[in-house]
Coordinates of C-alpha atoms in Angstrom, one line a residue:
G775 CA -21.9 -22.3 16.5
G776 CA -23.0 -19.1 14.9
T777 CA -21.8 -15.6 15.3
R778 CA -23.1 -13.3 17.9
R779 CA -23.4 -9.5 17.8
M780 CA -20.5 -7.8 19.6
S781 CA -21.0 -4.7 21.7
A782 CA -18.1 -2.5 22.6
V783 CA -15.8 -5.5 23.3
P784 CA -12.9 -5.4 20.7
L785 CA -12.3 -8.5 18.7
P786 CA -8.8 -10.0 18.9
L787 CA -6.1 -8.3 16.7
P788 CA -3.4 -10.9 15.9
T789 CA -0.1 -9.1 16.1
T790 CA 2.1 -11.3 13.9
L791 CA 2.5 -14.6 12.3
A792 CA 6.1 -14.9 13.3
R793 CA 7.9 -16.6 16.2
P794 CA 10.5 -14.4 17.9
G795 CA 13.6 -14.2 15.7
G796 CA 11.9 -15.3 12.4
V797 CA 9.0 -16.5 10.5
D798 CA 7.2 -19.7 11.4
A799 CA 7.6 -22.8 9.3
T800 CA 4.1 -22.6 7.8
Y801 CA 4.9 -19.2 6.3
A802 CA 8.2 -20.4 4.8
E803 CA 6.3 -23.4 3.3
R804 CA 3.9 -21.0 1.6
A805 CA 6.7 -19.3 -0.3
A806 CA 6.7 -19.6 -4.0
P807 CA 8.6 -22.6 -5.4
G808 CA 12.1 -21.6 -6.4
S809 CA 12.1 -18.4 -4.3
R810 CA 13.7 -20.0 -1.2
G811 CA 17.3 -19.0 -0.8
Q812 CA 17.0 -16.1 -3.2
L813 CA 15.2 -13.1 -1.6
V814 CA 15.3 -14.3 2.0
D815 CA 16.4 -12.1 4.8
R816 CA 18.3 -13.1 8.0
F817 CA 15.1 -13.7 9.8
G818 CA 13.8 -16.2 7.3
R819 CA 11.3 -13.9 5.6
V820 CA 10.7 -14.9 2.0
H821 CA 10.0 -11.8 -0.2
R822 CA 7.2 -12.3 -2.8
D823 CA 5.6 -8.8 -3.0
L824 CA 7.0 -5.8 -4.9
R825 CA 5.6 -2.3 -4.5
I826 CA 6.6 0.0 -7.4
S827 CA 6.1 3.8 -7.1
L828 CA 5.6 5.2 -10.6
T829 CA 5.7 8.9 -9.6
D830 CA 5.9 11.1 -6.6
R831 CA 3.3 13.5 -8.0
C832 CA -0.3 13.5 -7.1
S833 CA -3.5 15.3 -8.1
L834 CA -4.6 15.7 -4.5
R835 CA -2.9 17.3 -1.5
C836 CA -4.1 15.1 1.5
T837 CA -3.1 16.8 4.7
Y838 CA -1.6 13.7 6.2
C839 CA 0.6 13.1 3.2
M840 CA 1.7 16.2 1.4
P841 CA 2.0 19.9 2.1
E842 CA -0.3 22.3 0.2
Q843 CA 2.6 24.1 -1.5
G844 CA 6.4 23.9 -1.8
V845 CA 6.6 20.2 -2.6
E846 CA 10.1 19.3 -3.8
W847 CA 9.4 16.9 -6.7
L848 CA 11.9 14.3 -7.8
A849 CA 14.0 15.4 -10.7
K850 CA 12.4 14.2 -14.0
S851 CA 15.7 12.8 -15.1
S852 CA 15.8 10.5 -12.1
I853 CA 12.4 8.9 -12.7
L854 CA 12.7 5.4 -14.0
T855 CA 11.7 4.8 -17.6
T856 CA 9.2 2.1 -18.4
D857 CA 12.0 -0.1 -19.8
E858 CA 13.9 0.3 -16.5
I859 CA 10.8 -0.6 -14.4
V860 CA 10.2 -3.7 -16.5
R861 CA 13.8 -4.7 -16.3
V862 CA 13.9 -4.5 -12.5
A863 CA 10.6 -6.2 -12.1
G864 CA 11.8 -9.0 -14.3
V865 CA 14.9 -9.5 -12.2
L866 CA 12.8 -9.5 -9.1
A867 CA 10.4 -12.0 -10.6
S868 CA 13.3 -14.4 -11.3
L869 CA 14.1 -14.0 -7.5
G870 CA 10.7 -15.2 -6.4
I871 CA 8.5 -12.0 -6.6
V872 CA 4.9 -13.0 -7.6
E873 CA 2.9 -9.9 -6.9
V874 CA 3.4 -6.3 -7.9
R875 CA 1.4 -3.3 -6.6
L876 CA 1.7 0.0 -8.5
T877 CA 1.6 3.1 -6.3
G878 CA 2.6 6.7 -6.2
G879 CA 2.0 9.6 -5.6
E880 CA -0.8 8.9 -8.0
P881 CA 0.1 6.2 -10.5
L882 CA -2.6 7.1 -12.9
L883 CA -0.8 10.4 -13.6
R884 CA 1.9 8.4 -15.5
R885 CA 1.0 9.0 -19.1
D886 CA 2.0 5.5 -20.2
I887 CA 0.3 3.8 -17.2
V888 CA -1.7 1.3 -19.4
D889 CA 1.6 0.3 -21.2
V890 CA 3.3 -0.1 -17.8
V891 CA 0.5 -2.4 -16.6
R892 CA 0.5 -4.5 -19.8
R893 CA 4.3 -5.0 -19.8
V894 CA 4.6 -5.8 -16.1
A895 CA 1.6 -8.2 -16.2
A896 CA 3.3 -10.0 -19.0
I897 CA 6.5 -10.8 -16.9
E898 CA 6.7 -14.5 -16.1
G899 CA 7.6 -15.3 -12.5
V900 CA 8.3 -18.5 -10.7
A901 CA 4.6 -19.2 -10.4
G902 CA 3.4 -17.8 -13.7
P903 CA 2.7 -14.2 -14.9
L904 CA 3.0 -11.5 -12.2
E905 CA -0.2 -10.5 -10.5
V906 CA -0.5 -6.7 -10.9
S907 CA -2.7 -4.5 -8.7
M908 CA -2.8 -0.7 -8.0
T909 CA -3.6 1.8 -5.3
T910 CA -5.1 5.0 -6.7
N911 CA -7.1 8.1 -5.7
G912 CA -9.5 7.1 -8.5
L913 CA -9.8 10.5 -10.2
K914 CA -8.8 9.1 -13.6
L915 CA -10.5 5.7 -13.4
P916 CA -13.6 6.8 -15.4
E917 CA -11.4 6.9 -18.5
L918 CA -8.8 4.3 -17.5
A919 CA -10.6 1.5 -15.7
E920 CA -11.5 -0.4 -18.8
P921 CA -8.1 -0.1 -20.6
L922 CA -6.3 -1.0 -17.4
R923 CA -8.4 -4.1 -16.9
E924 CA -7.8 -5.1 -20.6
A925 CA -4.1 -4.6 -20.1
G926 CA -4.0 -7.1 -17.2
L927 CA -4.6 -5.1 -14.0
A928 CA -6.0 -7.7 -11.6
R929 CA -7.2 -5.5 -8.6
V930 CA -7.5 -1.9 -7.6
N931 CA -7.7 -0.1 -4.3
V932 CA -9.3 3.3 -4.3
S933 CA -8.5 5.7 -1.4
I934 CA -11.5 7.5 0.0
D935 CA -11.3 9.0 3.5
T936 CA -14.6 10.7 3.7
L937 CA -18.1 10.7 2.1
R938 CA -18.7 14.4 2.8
R939 CA -17.9 16.8 0.0
D940 CA -16.9 19.7 2.3
R941 CA -14.7 17.5 4.4
F942 CA -13.1 15.9 1.3
A943 CA -12.2 19.4 0.0
E944 CA -10.7 20.3 3.3
L945 CA -8.8 17.1 3.7
T946 CA -7.5 16.8 0.2
R947 CA -7.4 20.6 -0.6
R948 CA -9.3 19.7 -3.8
D949 CA -13.1 19.6 -4.5
R950 CA -13.0 16.2 -6.3
L951 CA -15.2 13.8 -4.2
D952 CA -17.7 13.4 -7.1
D953 CA -14.8 12.3 -9.4
V954 CA -13.6 9.7 -6.8
L955 CA -17.1 8.3 -6.6
S956 CA -17.3 8.2 -10.4
G957 CA -14.0 6.4 -10.4
I958 CA -15.3 3.8 -7.9
R959 CA -18.3 3.2 -10.2
A960 CA -16.1 2.8 -13.2
A961 CA -13.9 0.3 -11.4
R962 CA -17.0 -1.8 -10.6
R963 CA -18.2 -1.6 -14.3
A964 CA -14.8 -2.7 -15.4
G965 CA -15.1 -5.9 -13.3
F966 CA -12.4 -5.3 -10.7
A967 CA -13.2 -7.7 -7.9
P968 CA -12.7 -7.5 -5.1
L969 CA -12.8 -3.7 -5.3
K970 CA -11.1 -2.4 -2.2
L971 CA -11.5 1.1 -0.6
N972 CA -8.8 2.5 1.7
A973 CA -9.3 5.1 4.4
V974 CA -7.1 6.6 7.1
P975 CA -9.1 7.4 10.2
M976 CA -8.0 10.6 11.8
R977 CA -9.1 11.9 15.2
G978 CA -11.4 14.9 15.0
V979 CA -11.2 14.8 11.2
N980 CA -13.1 11.7 9.9
D981 CA -13.3 9.2 12.7
D982 CA -17.1 9.9 13.0
E983 CA -17.5 8.3 9.5
I984 CA -16.0 4.9 10.2
V985 CA -19.4 3.1 10.2
D986 CA -20.7 5.2 7.3
L987 CA -17.7 4.2 5.2
V988 CA -18.3 0.5 5.8
Q989 CA -22.0 0.9 5.0
F990 CA -20.9 2.7 1.7
A991 CA -18.7 -0.3 0.9
V992 CA -21.5 -2.8 1.6
D993 CA -23.9 -0.8 -0.6
N994 CA -21.4 -0.6 -3.5
G995 CA -20.1 -4.2 -3.5
A996 CA -16.6 -3.1 -2.2
Q997 CA -14.4 -4.1 0.7
M998 CA -13.4 -1.3 3.2
R999 CA -9.9 -1.2 4.6
F1000 CA -8.9 1.1 7.4
I1001 CA -5.2 2.0 7.7
E1002 CA -3.7 3.4 10.9
Q1003 CA -2.1 6.7 10.3
M1004 CA 1.6 6.2 10.2
P1005 CA 4.6 8.6 10.8
L1006 CA 5.1 9.2 7.1
D1007 CA 3.6 12.7 6.7
A1008 CA 5.7 15.4 5.0
G1009 CA 5.5 17.8 7.9
H1010 CA 6.6 15.2 10.5
T1011 CA 3.7 16.1 12.8
W1012 CA 2.4 12.6 13.4
S1013 CA 1.5 11.9 17.0
R1014 CA 0.7 8.4 18.3
S1015 CA -1.6 9.9 21.0
E1016 CA -3.7 11.4 18.2
M1017 CA -3.8 8.2 16.1
V1018 CA -7.1 6.3 15.8
D1019 CA -5.9 2.7 16.4
A1020 CA -7.4 -0.5 15.1
G1021 CA -8.9 -1.4 18.5
E1022 CA -10.9 1.9 18.5
I1023 CA -12.0 1.3 14.9
L1024 CA -13.2 -2.2 15.9
D1025 CA -15.1 -0.8 18.9
K1026 CA -17.0 1.6 16.6
L1027 CA -17.8 -1.1 14.0
T1028 CA -18.9 -3.8 16.4
R1029 CA -21.6 -1.5 17.8
R1030 CA -23.2 -1.5 14.4
F1031 CA -22.2 -4.7 12.6
T1032 CA -21.5 -8.3 13.4
L1033 CA -17.9 -8.9 12.6
T1034 CA -16.4 -12.4 12.2
P1035 CA -12.6 -12.8 12.0
I1036 CA -11.4 -14.5 8.8
G1037 CA -8.7 -17.1 9.6
E1038 CA -4.9 -16.4 9.4
R1039 CA -3.9 -13.4 7.3
G1040 CA -0.5 -14.9 6.4
S1041 CA 1.7 -12.2 4.9
S1042 CA -1.2 -9.8 4.3
P1043 CA -1.0 -6.6 6.2
S1044 CA -4.8 -6.6 6.7
Q1045 CA -6.7 -8.5 9.3
D1046 CA -10.1 -9.1 7.7
Y1047 CA -13.6 -9.6 9.1
L1048 CA -16.9 -10.7 7.5
V1049 CA -19.5 -8.0 7.9
D1050 CA -22.9 -9.3 9.1
G1051 CA -22.0 -12.8 7.7
G1052 CA -20.6 -11.6 4.4
P1053 CA -19.9 -11.5 1.6
T1054 CA -18.6 -8.0 2.3
T1055 CA -15.4 -7.8 4.4
V1056 CA -13.7 -5.0 6.3
G1057 CA -10.0 -5.0 6.9
L1058 CA -7.8 -3.4 9.5
I1059 CA -4.2 -2.5 8.8
A1060 CA -2.7 -2.0 12.3
S1061 CA 0.8 -1.0 11.2
V1062 CA 1.5 0.9 14.5
S1063 CA -0.5 -0.8 17.2
A1064 CA -0.2 -4.4 16.0
P1065 CA 2.8 -4.6 13.7
F1066 CA 3.0 -7.5 11.2
C1067 CA 6.7 -7.1 10.6
G1068 CA 7.4 -10.7 11.4
A1069 CA 5.5 -11.9 8.3
C1070 CA 6.5 -9.0 6.0
D1071 CA 7.3 -10.1 2.4
R1072 CA 7.6 -6.7 0.7
V1073 CA 10.3 -4.9 -1.1
R1074 CA 9.8 -1.4 -2.6
L1075 CA 11.1 0.3 -5.7
T1076 CA 10.8 4.1 -5.6
A1077 CA 10.0 6.2 -8.7
D1078 CA 13.7 7.3 -8.8
G1079 CA 15.2 3.8 -8.7
Q1080 CA 15.8 3.3 -5.0
I1081 CA 15.2 -0.1 -3.4
R1082 CA 13.8 0.0 0.1
N1083 CA 13.5 -3.1 2.2
C1084 CA 11.0 -1.5 4.7
L1085 CA 8.5 1.3 4.4
F1086 CA 10.2 3.0 7.4
A1087 CA 13.7 2.4 6.3
R1088 CA 16.1 5.3 6.5
E1089 CA 18.6 3.6 4.1
E1090 CA 18.1 2.9 0.4
S1091 CA 20.0 1.0 -2.3
D1092 CA 20.4 3.0 -5.5
L1093 CA 19.8 1.1 -8.7
L1094 CA 20.2 4.0 -11.1
P1095 CA 24.0 3.6 -11.5
L1096 CA 23.5 -0.1 -12.4
L1097 CA 20.7 0.6 -14.7
R1098 CA 22.3 3.6 -16.5
G1099 CA 26.0 3.2 -16.0
A1100 CA 28.0 5.5 -13.8
E1101 CA 30.7 7.9 -14.9
G1102 CA 30.9 6.6 -18.4
S1103 CA 30.7 2.9 -17.6
S1104 CA 28.2 0.6 -19.2
P1105 CA 24.9 -0.4 -17.5
A1106 CA 25.3 -3.5 -15.3
D1107 CA 24.0 -6.9 -16.1
D1108 CA 21.1 -8.6 -14.4
D1109 CA 23.3 -10.5 -12.1
A1110 CA 24.7 -7.3 -10.6
I1111 CA 21.2 -6.0 -10.1
A1112 CA 20.1 -9.2 -8.5
D1113 CA 23.2 -9.0 -6.2
L1114 CA 22.2 -5.5 -5.0
L1115 CA 18.6 -6.7 -4.4
R1116 CA 19.8 -9.6 -2.3
R1117 CA 22.1 -7.4 -0.3
S1118 CA 19.3 -4.9 0.4
I1119 CA 17.0 -7.7 1.6
A1120 CA 19.8 -9.2 3.7
G1121 CA 20.1 -5.9 5.6
K1122 CA 16.4 -5.8 6.5
R1123 CA 15.7 -5.2 10.1
A1124 CA 13.4 -7.3 12.3
G1125 CA 10.8 -4.5 12.5
H1126 CA 10.0 -0.9 11.8
G1127 CA 10.8 0.2 15.3
I1128 CA 8.1 2.9 15.7
D1129 CA 7.9 2.1 19.4
D1130 CA 11.7 2.3 19.9
P1131 CA 12.9 5.3 21.8
G1132 CA 15.4 6.1 19.1
F1133 CA 12.9 5.8 16.2
L1134 CA 13.4 8.4 13.5
Q1135 CA 10.7 9.1 10.8
P1136 CA 12.0 8.4 7.3
Q1137 CA 13.2 11.6 5.5
R1138 CA 11.0 10.9 2.5
P1139 CA 7.2 11.3 2.9
M1140 CA 4.8 8.6 1.8
S1141 CA 4.2 10.4 -1.5
A1142 CA 7.9 9.9 -2.4
I1143 CA 8.3 6.4 -1.0
G1144 CA 5.2 4.8 -2.5
G1145 CA 2.2 3.3 -0.7

């Protein structure tokens, strides 16, 4: 039958696609042809999704991400060149990566961002050219949306945590809400579809705007996605008791909208729902309350050449000596790079362990890891 309007009863939140100890057979079967046996960890997870941080710098100072002052930026000499980024992405593409998301900091601060997109989008993977997307604060989209689209950028996610100008200025420490809204309009004009909007609900800060943000997305032909606040803030002040979890978000939304779950999410971090029958959807990324580690297919490359096999990893694998040569030696060949990548993935843990008594927040904040 049809859908019925929900009141305050939360809809189900699938916790994982995986069976205990590994990934189910249907997930493995969905892996790209040729990727099996290459970037597969000891739990059977096939890695197809690469996140590349292009810079740790940002034009905003969101309170849940960066301090207002005193940020220790990465040394300029350690930032990967575009040639190095393209080389690593090419090796990873040969190992089964099919999607690349460019992040930061703020990726649009990179002066050669259009060239980066063009070159990465031209890399041939096991299933054709890499699909390139980006997460941005949107400030520079008015001038860059069209060139990025022409360069091959497939999708864009714009972060917007509030629709109130005073609150935006307080939350980001910059009075730039109008610029973000202009960026969203520019992304629509450039033809990015689906256009996704990201928000982090925070108790006592913007949790009273959850319904308003979804209505804004509906009115602007976009898809809203809410991300649980994670322990990745620079000040290490995150508290689970203060976090607005996905169940609470659903409770607020189902009082206003009819939400219909959309099938299995596979390796996607977002559980999506049709809003009032569609076509608009809303997604919930419950990284803390309903981890999806069992289906994780991501590997991360930081702006300074570190490979991270988990967003919450406290260990990294340094590619710079291989890319540039160490102590007078020549740069390594692609086989050596591929070997380090395989070893990094082989060491991936079963889950992020936020609920473990011994959990330690990564030393790097989100701005330095990449979203």
